[in-house]
Coordinates of C-alpha atoms and ligand atoms in Angstrom, one line a residue:
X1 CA 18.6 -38.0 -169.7
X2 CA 22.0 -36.8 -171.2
X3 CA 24.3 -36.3 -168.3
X4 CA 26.3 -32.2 -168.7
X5 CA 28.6 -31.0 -166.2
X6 CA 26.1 -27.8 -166.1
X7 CA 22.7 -28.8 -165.5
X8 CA 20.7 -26.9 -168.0
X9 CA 17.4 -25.4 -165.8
X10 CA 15.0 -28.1 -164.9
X11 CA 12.2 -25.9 -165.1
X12 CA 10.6 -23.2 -168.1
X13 CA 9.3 -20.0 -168.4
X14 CA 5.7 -19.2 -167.8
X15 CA 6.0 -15.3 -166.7
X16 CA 8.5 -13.2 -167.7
X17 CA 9.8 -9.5 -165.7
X18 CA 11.4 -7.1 -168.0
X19 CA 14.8 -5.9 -167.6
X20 CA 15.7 -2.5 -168.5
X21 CA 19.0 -1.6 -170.3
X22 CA 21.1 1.6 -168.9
X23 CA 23.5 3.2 -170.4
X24 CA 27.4 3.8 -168.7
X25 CA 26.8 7.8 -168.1
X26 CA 23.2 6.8 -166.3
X27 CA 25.3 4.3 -164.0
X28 CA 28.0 6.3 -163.4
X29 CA 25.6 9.3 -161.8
X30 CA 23.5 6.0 -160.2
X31 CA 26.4 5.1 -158.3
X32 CA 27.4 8.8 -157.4
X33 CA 23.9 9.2 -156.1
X34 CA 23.9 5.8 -154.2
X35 CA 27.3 6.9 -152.6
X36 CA 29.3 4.4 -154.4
X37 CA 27.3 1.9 -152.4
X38 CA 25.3 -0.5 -154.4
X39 CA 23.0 -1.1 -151.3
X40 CA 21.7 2.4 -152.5
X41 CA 21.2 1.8 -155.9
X42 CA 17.4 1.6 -157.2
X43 CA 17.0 -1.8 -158.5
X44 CA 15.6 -0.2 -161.6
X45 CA 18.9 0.6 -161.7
X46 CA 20.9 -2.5 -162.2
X47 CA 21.0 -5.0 -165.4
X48 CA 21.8 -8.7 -163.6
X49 CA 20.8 -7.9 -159.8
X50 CA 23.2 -10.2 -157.7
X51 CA 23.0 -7.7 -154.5
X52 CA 21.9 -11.1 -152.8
X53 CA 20.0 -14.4 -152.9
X54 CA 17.2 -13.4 -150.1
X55 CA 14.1 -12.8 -151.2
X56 CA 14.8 -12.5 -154.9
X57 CA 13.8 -16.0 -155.7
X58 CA 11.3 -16.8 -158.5
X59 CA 8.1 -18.8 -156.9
X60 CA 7.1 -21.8 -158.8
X61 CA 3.3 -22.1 -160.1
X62 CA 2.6 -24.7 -157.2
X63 CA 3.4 -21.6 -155.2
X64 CA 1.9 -19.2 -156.7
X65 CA -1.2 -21.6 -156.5
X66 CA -0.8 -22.0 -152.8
X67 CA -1.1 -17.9 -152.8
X68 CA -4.7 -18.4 -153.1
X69 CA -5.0 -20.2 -150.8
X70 CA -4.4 -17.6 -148.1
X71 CA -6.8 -18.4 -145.2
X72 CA -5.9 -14.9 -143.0
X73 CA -7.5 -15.8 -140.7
X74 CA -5.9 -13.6 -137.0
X75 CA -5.4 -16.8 -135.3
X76 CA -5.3 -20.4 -135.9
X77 CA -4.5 -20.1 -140.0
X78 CA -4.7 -23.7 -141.7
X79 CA -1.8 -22.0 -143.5
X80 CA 0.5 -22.4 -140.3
X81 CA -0.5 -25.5 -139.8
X82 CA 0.5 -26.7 -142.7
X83 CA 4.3 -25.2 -142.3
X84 CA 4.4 -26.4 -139.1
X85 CA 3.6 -29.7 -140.7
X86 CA 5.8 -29.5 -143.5
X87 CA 8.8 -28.4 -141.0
X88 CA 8.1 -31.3 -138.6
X89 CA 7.9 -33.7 -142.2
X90 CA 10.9 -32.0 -144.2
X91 CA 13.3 -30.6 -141.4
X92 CA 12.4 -32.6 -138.2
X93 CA 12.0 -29.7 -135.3
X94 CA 8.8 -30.3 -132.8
X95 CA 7.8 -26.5 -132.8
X96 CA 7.6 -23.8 -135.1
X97 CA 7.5 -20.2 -134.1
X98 CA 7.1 -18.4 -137.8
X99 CA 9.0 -14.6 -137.8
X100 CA 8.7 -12.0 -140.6
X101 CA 12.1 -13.0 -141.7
X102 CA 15.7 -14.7 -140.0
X103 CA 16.8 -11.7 -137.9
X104 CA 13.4 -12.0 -136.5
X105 CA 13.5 -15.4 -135.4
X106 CA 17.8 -14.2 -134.5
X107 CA 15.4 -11.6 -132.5
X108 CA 13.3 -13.8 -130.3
X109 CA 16.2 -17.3 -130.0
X110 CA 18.6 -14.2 -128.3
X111 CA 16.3 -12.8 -125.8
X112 CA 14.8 -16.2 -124.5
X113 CA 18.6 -18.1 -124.9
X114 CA 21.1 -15.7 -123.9
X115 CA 21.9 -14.0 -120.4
X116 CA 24.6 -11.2 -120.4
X117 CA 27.9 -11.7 -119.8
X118 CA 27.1 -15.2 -121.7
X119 CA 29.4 -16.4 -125.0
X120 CA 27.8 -17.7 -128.3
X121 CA 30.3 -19.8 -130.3
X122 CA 29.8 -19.7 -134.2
X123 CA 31.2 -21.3 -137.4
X124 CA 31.8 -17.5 -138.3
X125 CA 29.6 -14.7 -137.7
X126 CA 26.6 -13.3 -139.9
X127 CA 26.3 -9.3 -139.4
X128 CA 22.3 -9.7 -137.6
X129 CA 23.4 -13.0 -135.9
X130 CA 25.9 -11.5 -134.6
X131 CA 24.1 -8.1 -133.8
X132 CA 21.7 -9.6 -132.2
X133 CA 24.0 -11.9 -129.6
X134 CA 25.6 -8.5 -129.1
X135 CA 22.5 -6.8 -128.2
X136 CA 21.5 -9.5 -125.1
X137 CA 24.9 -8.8 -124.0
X138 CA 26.8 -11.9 -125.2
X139 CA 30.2 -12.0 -126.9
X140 CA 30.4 -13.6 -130.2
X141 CA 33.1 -16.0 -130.3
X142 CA 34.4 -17.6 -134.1
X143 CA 35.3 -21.7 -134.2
X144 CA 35.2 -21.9 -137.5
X145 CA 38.3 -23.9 -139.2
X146 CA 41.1 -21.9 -139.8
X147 CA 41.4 -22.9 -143.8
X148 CA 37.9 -20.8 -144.0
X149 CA 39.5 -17.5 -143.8
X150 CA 41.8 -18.6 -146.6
X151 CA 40.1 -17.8 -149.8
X152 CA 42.8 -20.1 -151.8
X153 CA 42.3 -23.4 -149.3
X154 CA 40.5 -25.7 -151.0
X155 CA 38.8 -27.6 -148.0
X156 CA 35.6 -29.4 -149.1
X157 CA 34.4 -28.3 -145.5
X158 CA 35.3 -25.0 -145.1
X159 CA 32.3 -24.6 -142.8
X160 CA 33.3 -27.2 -140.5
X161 CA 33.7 -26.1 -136.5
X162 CA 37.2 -26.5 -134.6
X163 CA 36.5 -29.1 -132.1
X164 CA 39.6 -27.8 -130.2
X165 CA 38.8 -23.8 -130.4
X166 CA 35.1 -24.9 -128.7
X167 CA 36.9 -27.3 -126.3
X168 CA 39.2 -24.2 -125.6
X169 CA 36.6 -21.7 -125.4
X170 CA 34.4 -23.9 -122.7
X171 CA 37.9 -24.4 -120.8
X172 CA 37.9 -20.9 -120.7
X173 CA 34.4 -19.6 -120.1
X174 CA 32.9 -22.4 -118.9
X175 CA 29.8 -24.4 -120.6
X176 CA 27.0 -22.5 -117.8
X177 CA 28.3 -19.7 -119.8
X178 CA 27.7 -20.8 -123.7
X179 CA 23.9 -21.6 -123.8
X180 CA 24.5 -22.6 -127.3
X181 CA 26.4 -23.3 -130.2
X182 CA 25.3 -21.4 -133.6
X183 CA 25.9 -24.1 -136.5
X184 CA 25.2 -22.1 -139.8
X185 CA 24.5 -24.5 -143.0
X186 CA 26.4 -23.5 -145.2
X187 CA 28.5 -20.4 -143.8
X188 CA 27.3 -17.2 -145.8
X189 CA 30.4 -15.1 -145.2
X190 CA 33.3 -17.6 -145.7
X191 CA 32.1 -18.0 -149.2
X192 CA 28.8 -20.4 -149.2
X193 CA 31.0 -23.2 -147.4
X194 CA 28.9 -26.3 -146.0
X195 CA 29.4 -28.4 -142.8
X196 CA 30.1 -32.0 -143.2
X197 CA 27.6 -34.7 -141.4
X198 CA 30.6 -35.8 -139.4
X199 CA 31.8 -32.7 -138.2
X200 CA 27.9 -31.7 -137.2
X201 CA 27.6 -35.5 -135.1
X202 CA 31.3 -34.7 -133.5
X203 CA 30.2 -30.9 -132.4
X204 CA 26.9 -32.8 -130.9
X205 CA 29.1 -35.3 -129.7
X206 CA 31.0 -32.6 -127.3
X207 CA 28.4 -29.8 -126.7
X208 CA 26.4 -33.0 -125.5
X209 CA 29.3 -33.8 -122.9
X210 CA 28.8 -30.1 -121.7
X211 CA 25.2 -29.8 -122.1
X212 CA 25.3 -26.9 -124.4
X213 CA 22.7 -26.7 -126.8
X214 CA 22.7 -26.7 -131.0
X215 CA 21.3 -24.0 -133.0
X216 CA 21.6 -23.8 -136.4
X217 CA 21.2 -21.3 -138.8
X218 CA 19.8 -22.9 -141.0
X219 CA 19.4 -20.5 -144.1
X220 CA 20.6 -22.6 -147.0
X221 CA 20.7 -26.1 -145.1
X222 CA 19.4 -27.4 -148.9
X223 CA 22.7 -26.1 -150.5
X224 CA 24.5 -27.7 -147.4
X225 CA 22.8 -31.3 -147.8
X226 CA 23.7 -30.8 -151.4
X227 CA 27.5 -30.4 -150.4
X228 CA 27.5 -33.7 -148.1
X229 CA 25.5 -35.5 -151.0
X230 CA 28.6 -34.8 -153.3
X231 CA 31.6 -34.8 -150.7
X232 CA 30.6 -37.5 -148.3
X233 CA 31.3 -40.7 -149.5
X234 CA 28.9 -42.5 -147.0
X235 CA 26.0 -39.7 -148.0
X236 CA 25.9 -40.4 -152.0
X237 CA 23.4 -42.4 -152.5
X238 CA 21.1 -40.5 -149.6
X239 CA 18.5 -38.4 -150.4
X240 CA 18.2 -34.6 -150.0
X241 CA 15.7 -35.0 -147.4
X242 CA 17.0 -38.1 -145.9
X243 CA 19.8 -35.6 -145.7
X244 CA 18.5 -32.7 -144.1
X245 CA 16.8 -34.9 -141.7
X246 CA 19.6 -36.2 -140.1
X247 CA 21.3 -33.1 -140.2
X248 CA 18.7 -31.4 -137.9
X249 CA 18.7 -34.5 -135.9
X250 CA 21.7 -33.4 -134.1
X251 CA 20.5 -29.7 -133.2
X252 CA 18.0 -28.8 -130.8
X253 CA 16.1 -25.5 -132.8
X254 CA 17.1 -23.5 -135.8
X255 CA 16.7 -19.6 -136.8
X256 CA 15.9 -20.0 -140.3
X257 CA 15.5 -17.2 -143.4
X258 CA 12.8 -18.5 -145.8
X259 CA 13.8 -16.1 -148.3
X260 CA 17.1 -18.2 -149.2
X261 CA 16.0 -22.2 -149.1
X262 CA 12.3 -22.6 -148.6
X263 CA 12.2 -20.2 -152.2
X264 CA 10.1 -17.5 -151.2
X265 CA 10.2 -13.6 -151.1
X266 CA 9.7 -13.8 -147.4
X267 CA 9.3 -15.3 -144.3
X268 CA 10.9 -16.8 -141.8
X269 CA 10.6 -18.9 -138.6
X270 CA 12.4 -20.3 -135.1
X271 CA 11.9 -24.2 -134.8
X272 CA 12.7 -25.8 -131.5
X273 CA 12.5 -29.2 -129.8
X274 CA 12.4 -28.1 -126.3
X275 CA 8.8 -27.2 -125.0
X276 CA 9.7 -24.8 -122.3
X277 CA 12.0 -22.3 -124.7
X278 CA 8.9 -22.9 -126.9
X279 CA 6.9 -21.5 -124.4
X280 CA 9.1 -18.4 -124.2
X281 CA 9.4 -18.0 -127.5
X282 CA 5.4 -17.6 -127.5
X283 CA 5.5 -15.3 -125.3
X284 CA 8.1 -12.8 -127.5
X285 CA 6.4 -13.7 -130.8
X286 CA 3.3 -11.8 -129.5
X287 CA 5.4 -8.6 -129.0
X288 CA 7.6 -8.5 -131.7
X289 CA 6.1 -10.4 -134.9
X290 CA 2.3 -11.3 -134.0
X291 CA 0.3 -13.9 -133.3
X292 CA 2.3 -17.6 -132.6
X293 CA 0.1 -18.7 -135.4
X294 CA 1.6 -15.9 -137.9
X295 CA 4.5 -14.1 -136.8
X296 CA 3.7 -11.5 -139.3
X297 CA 3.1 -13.2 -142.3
X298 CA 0.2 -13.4 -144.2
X299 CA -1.6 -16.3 -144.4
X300 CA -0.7 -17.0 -148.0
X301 CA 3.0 -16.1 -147.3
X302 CA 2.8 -19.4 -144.9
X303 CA 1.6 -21.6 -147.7
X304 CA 4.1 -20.3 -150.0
X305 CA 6.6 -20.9 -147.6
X306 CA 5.3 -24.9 -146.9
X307 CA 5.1 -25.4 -150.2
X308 CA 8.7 -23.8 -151.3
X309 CA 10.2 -26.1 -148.4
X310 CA 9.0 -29.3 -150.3
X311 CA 10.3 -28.0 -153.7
X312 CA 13.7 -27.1 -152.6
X313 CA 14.3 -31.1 -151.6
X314 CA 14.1 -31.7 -155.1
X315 CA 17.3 -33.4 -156.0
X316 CA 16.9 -31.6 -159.9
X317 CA 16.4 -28.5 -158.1
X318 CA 19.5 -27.6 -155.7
X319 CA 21.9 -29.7 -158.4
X320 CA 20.8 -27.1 -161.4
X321 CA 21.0 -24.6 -158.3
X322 CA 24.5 -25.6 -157.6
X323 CA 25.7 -26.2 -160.8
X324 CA 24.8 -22.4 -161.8
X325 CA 27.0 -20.8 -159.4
X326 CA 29.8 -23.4 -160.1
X327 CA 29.3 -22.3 -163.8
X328 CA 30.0 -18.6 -163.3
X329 CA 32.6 -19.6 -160.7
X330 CA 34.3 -21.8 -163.0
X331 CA 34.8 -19.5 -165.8
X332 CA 36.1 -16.5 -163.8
X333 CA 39.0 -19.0 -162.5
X334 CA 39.9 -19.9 -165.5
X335 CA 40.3 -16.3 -166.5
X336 CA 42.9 -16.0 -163.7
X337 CA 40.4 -13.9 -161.8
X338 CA 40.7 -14.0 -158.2
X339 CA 38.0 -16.2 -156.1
X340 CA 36.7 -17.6 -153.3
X341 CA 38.1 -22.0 -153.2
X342 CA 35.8 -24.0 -153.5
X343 CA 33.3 -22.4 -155.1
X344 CA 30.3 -21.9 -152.9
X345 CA 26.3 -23.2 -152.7
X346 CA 25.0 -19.7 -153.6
X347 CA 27.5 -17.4 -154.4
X348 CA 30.6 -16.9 -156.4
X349 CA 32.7 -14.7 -154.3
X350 CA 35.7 -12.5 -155.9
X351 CA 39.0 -11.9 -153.8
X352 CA 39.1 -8.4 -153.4
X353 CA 42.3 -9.0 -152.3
X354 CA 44.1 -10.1 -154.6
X355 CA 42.0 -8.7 -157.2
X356 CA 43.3 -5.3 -156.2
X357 CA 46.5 -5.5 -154.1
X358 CA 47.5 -1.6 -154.7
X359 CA 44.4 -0.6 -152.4
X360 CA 44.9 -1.2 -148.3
X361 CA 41.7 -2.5 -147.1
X362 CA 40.9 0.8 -145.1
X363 CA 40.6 2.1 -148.4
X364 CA 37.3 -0.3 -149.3
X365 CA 38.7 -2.5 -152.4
X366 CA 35.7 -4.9 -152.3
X367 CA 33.3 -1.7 -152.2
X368 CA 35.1 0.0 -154.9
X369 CA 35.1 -3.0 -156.8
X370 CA 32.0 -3.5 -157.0
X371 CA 31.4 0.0 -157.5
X372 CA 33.4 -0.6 -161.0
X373 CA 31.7 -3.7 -161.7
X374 CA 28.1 -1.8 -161.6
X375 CA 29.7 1.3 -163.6
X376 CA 31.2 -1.5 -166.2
X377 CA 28.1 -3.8 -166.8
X378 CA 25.4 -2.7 -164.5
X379 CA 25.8 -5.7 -162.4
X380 CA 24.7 -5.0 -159.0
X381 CA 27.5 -7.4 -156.3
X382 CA 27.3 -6.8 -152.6
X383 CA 31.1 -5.6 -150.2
X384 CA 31.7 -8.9 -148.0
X385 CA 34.5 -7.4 -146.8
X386 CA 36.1 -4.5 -143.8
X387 CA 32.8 -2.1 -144.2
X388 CA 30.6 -5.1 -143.9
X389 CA 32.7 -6.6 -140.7
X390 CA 32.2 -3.4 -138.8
X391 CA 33.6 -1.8 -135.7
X392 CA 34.9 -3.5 -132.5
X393 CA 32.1 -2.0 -130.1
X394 CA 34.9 -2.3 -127.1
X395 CA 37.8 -0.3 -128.8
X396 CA 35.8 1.3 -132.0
X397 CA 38.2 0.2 -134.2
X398 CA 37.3 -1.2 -137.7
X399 CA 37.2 -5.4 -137.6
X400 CA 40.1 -6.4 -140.2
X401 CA 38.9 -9.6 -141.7
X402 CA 41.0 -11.6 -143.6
X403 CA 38.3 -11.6 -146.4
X404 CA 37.8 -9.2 -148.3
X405 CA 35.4 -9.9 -150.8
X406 CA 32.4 -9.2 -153.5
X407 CA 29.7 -11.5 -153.7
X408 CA 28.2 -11.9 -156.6
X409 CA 25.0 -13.8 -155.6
X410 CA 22.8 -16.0 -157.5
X411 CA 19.0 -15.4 -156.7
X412 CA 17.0 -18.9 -157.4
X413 CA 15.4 -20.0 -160.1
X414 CA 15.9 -16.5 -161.5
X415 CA 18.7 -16.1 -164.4
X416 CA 20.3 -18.1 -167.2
X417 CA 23.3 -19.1 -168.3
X418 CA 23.9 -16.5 -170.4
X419 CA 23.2 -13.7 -167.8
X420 CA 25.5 -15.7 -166.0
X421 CA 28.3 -15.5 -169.1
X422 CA 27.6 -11.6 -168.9
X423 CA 28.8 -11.6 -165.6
X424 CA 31.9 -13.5 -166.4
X425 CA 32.6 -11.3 -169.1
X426 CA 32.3 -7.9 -167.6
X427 CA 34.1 -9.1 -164.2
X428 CA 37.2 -10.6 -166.6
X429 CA 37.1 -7.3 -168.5
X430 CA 37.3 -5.2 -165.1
X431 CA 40.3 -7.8 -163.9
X432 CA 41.9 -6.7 -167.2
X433 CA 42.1 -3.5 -166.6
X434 CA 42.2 -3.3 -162.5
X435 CA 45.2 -1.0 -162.1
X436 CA 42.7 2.1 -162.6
X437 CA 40.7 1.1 -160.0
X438 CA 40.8 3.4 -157.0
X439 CA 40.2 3.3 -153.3
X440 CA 37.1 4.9 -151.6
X441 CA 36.9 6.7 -148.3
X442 CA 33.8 6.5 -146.0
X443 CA 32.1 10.0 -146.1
X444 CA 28.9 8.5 -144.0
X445 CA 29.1 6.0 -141.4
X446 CA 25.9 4.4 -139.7
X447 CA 26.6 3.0 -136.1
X448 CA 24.9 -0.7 -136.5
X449 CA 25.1 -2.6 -139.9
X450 CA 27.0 0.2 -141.3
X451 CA 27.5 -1.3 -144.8
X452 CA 23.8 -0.9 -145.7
X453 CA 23.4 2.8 -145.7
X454 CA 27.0 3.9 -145.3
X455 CA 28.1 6.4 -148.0
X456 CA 31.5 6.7 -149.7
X457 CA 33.6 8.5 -152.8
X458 CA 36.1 8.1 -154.3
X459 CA 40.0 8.4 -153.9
X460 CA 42.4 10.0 -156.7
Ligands
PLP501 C1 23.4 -16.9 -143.0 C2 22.3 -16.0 -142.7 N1 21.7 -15.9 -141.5 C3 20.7 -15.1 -141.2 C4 20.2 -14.2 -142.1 C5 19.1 -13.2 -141.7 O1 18.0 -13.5 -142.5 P1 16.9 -12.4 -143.0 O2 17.6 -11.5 -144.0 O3 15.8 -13.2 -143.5 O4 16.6 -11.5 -141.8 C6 20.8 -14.2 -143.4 C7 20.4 -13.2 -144.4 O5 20.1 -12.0 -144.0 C8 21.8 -15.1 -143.7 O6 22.4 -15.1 -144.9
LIG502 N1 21.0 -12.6 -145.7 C1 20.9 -11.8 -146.9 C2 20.5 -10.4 -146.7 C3 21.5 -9.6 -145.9 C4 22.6 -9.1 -146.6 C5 23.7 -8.5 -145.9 C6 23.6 -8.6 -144.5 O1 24.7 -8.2 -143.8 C7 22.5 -9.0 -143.8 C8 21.4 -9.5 -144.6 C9 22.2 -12.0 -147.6 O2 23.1 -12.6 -147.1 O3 22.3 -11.5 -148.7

């Protein structure tokens, strides 16, 4: 086949979902309504919806097939076993505790890992990771690589961990108190950055020293084995799978969120190698999600899930996936709009920052901006910025971070190229005209996960 530098969509249409068209007066009252938080916004709403990748992906016919095969069944589904085959096959993990969604399997890995007083390294946090270390009483600690809080550093690892901020932190702490290491594939908030293989075997290498154990997050670990297929020389003639295989070989469990790479609406599970935090695990499911052999999905929710896993290996797949993103990405840089270096697995991410250097951050630019950008083209982006980095729970002051960005996520499987050149084209048109954009100030503030529901307007 004729090679392109943008994969055109190795798949067609065989069911279509309207979109409906909104006019500029509707938005601008949508957005007042919503509290100039697109969280709030109705998705009815919103033209291209790139609130986020989770959930919103478009299930192949295989899957939709696999639907009908629902056995719901209380206990003992042939649906589970069949994940918990196809995540022992594709991924490598022993057992499989399946959750309603991530935070749910975040849920049970905190309570049966982590004792207070304990610290959980992470290659940056994610807002429910993070929330839910906080809740057992653990302190998050970031070892990510400093060039990953630099949008402009152009680090084809940008995920990678710090060997020398872990080292430092177990000098510190100690390793009885770091029960384990959270490795996320690819890092969500730094921009969609992977992990390279070698930085993954050195990290196992040095929490094995100290027996501290490996957890991943493993939400887009397809996206990840993507990256190390393209940037690792000794990795380019590997397979995906081969790829995610080894990967997981260094870990010993994963919290994973079916709704980003296993292309489903949801689900979720916990997999772990080690029988007696299985055991535990067990015992939590029952309270939280449901039966070990459901965790509160439906039957036919399982099967989609097993099935999606297998699809997402697909080498056509994740390159088309990859190569979308890097599309939009690509054309907004050479606009001279602002972004996120290298462009990331499943976002493109604008530099609120620099997009908008007249508005101090306690003033919300990436919330206003994309405030503007929904008003301007009904494109619906998600704040990755101060409001979504929340309060210090010791001092109660706001978390600076040193990004402050707008995702513009790209669901799979979902839009074309062209939605994707509408996007370009209203976010170049808004970075023509950004001096008119104003600052927001928080009118509502929840106390956890504030930037869901929190509620702002407007600065003049
Ligand atoms: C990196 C990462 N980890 C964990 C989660 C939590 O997953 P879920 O939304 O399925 O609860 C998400 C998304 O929410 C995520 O992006
Ligand atoms: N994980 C999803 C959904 C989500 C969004 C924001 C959050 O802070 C938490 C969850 C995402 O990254 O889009």
């Amino acid at each position: 086949m004729m090679e392109r530098k943008f994969m055109a969509e190795p798949y067609k249409t065989k069911m279509v979902e309207t979109i409906r068209m909104t006019t500029r007066q509707e938005r601008e009252e949508a957005i007042e309504r919503a509290g100039y938080n697109t969280f709030l916004l109705n998705s009815k709403e919103c033209y291209i919806d790139l609130l986020t990748d989770s959930g919103t992906n478009a299930m192949s016919d295989n899957q939709w097939a696999g639907m009908m095969l629902g056995d719901e069944a209380y206990a003992g589904s042939v649906n589970f076993f069949e994940l918990e085959k196809t995540v022992r096959e594709v991924y490598g993990f022993k057992y499989v505790v399946p959750t309603h969604q991530g935070r749910g399997a975040e849920n049970i890995l905190s309570q049966i890992a982590i004792k207070p007083g304990d610290y959980v390294p992470g290659n940056m946090y994610f807002t429910t990771t993070r929330a839910h270390q906080e809740l057992n009483g653990a302190t998050f600690v970031d070892v990510i690589v400093d060039a990953a809080h630099d949008s402009q550093n152009e680090d084809p690892f940008k995920g990678n961990v710090d060997l020398k901020k872990l080292q430092d932190l177990i000098d510190r702490v100690g390793s009885d108190k770091i029960p384990y290491i959270c490795v996320a594939v690819t890092v969500n908030l730094a921009g969609g950055q992977p992990v390279s293989m070698e930085n993954i075997r050195a990290v196992r290498e040095l929490t094995k020293k100290h027996g501290i154990k490996i957890m991943f997050d493993a939400t887009r670990c397809i996206e990840n084995s993507y990256f190390i297929k393209e940037r690792e020389e000794a990795y380019k003639d590997k397979s995906i799978e081969e790829i995610v295989k080894e990967m997981f070989s260094y870990g010993d469990g994963a919290t994973m969120s079916g709704k980003k790479d296993c292309l489903v609406n949801i689900g979720g599970f916990l997999a772990l190698n080690d029988e007696a935090l299985f055991q535990k695990a067990t015992q939590l499911v029952v309270l939280f999600e449901g039966m070990p052999s459901y965790g509160g999905l439906a039957g036919r929710d399982m099967e989609a899930m097993a099935r999606g896993i297998r699809e997402s290996v697909d080498y056509y797949y994740i390159k088309h996936r990859v190569e979308q993103v890097r599309y939009l990405g690509e054309k907004l840089d050479l606009a001279g709009v602002p972004i996120v270096k290298p462009i990331g697995g499943h976002a493109v991410f604008l530099d609120a920052k620099r997009f908008l250097p007249h508005i101090p951050q306690d003033q919300f630019p990436a919330q206003a901006l994309a405030a503007q950008l929904y008003i301007l083209s009904g494109v619906r982006s998600m704040e990755r910025g101060i409001i979504s980095a929340g309060r210090d729970a010791k001092t109660g002051n706001h978390y600076y971070p040193k990004l402050e960005l707008v995702r513009l996520t790209i669901p799979r499987r979902v839009y074309s190229y062209a939605h994707m050149d509408v996007v370009a084209d209203s976010v170049i048109e808004l970075y023509q005209n950004r001096n008119q954009i104003t600052g927001l100030e928080m009118i509502y503030e929840p106390p956890v996960l504030r930037f869901f529901t929190a509620r702002f307007k407007p600065l003049t």
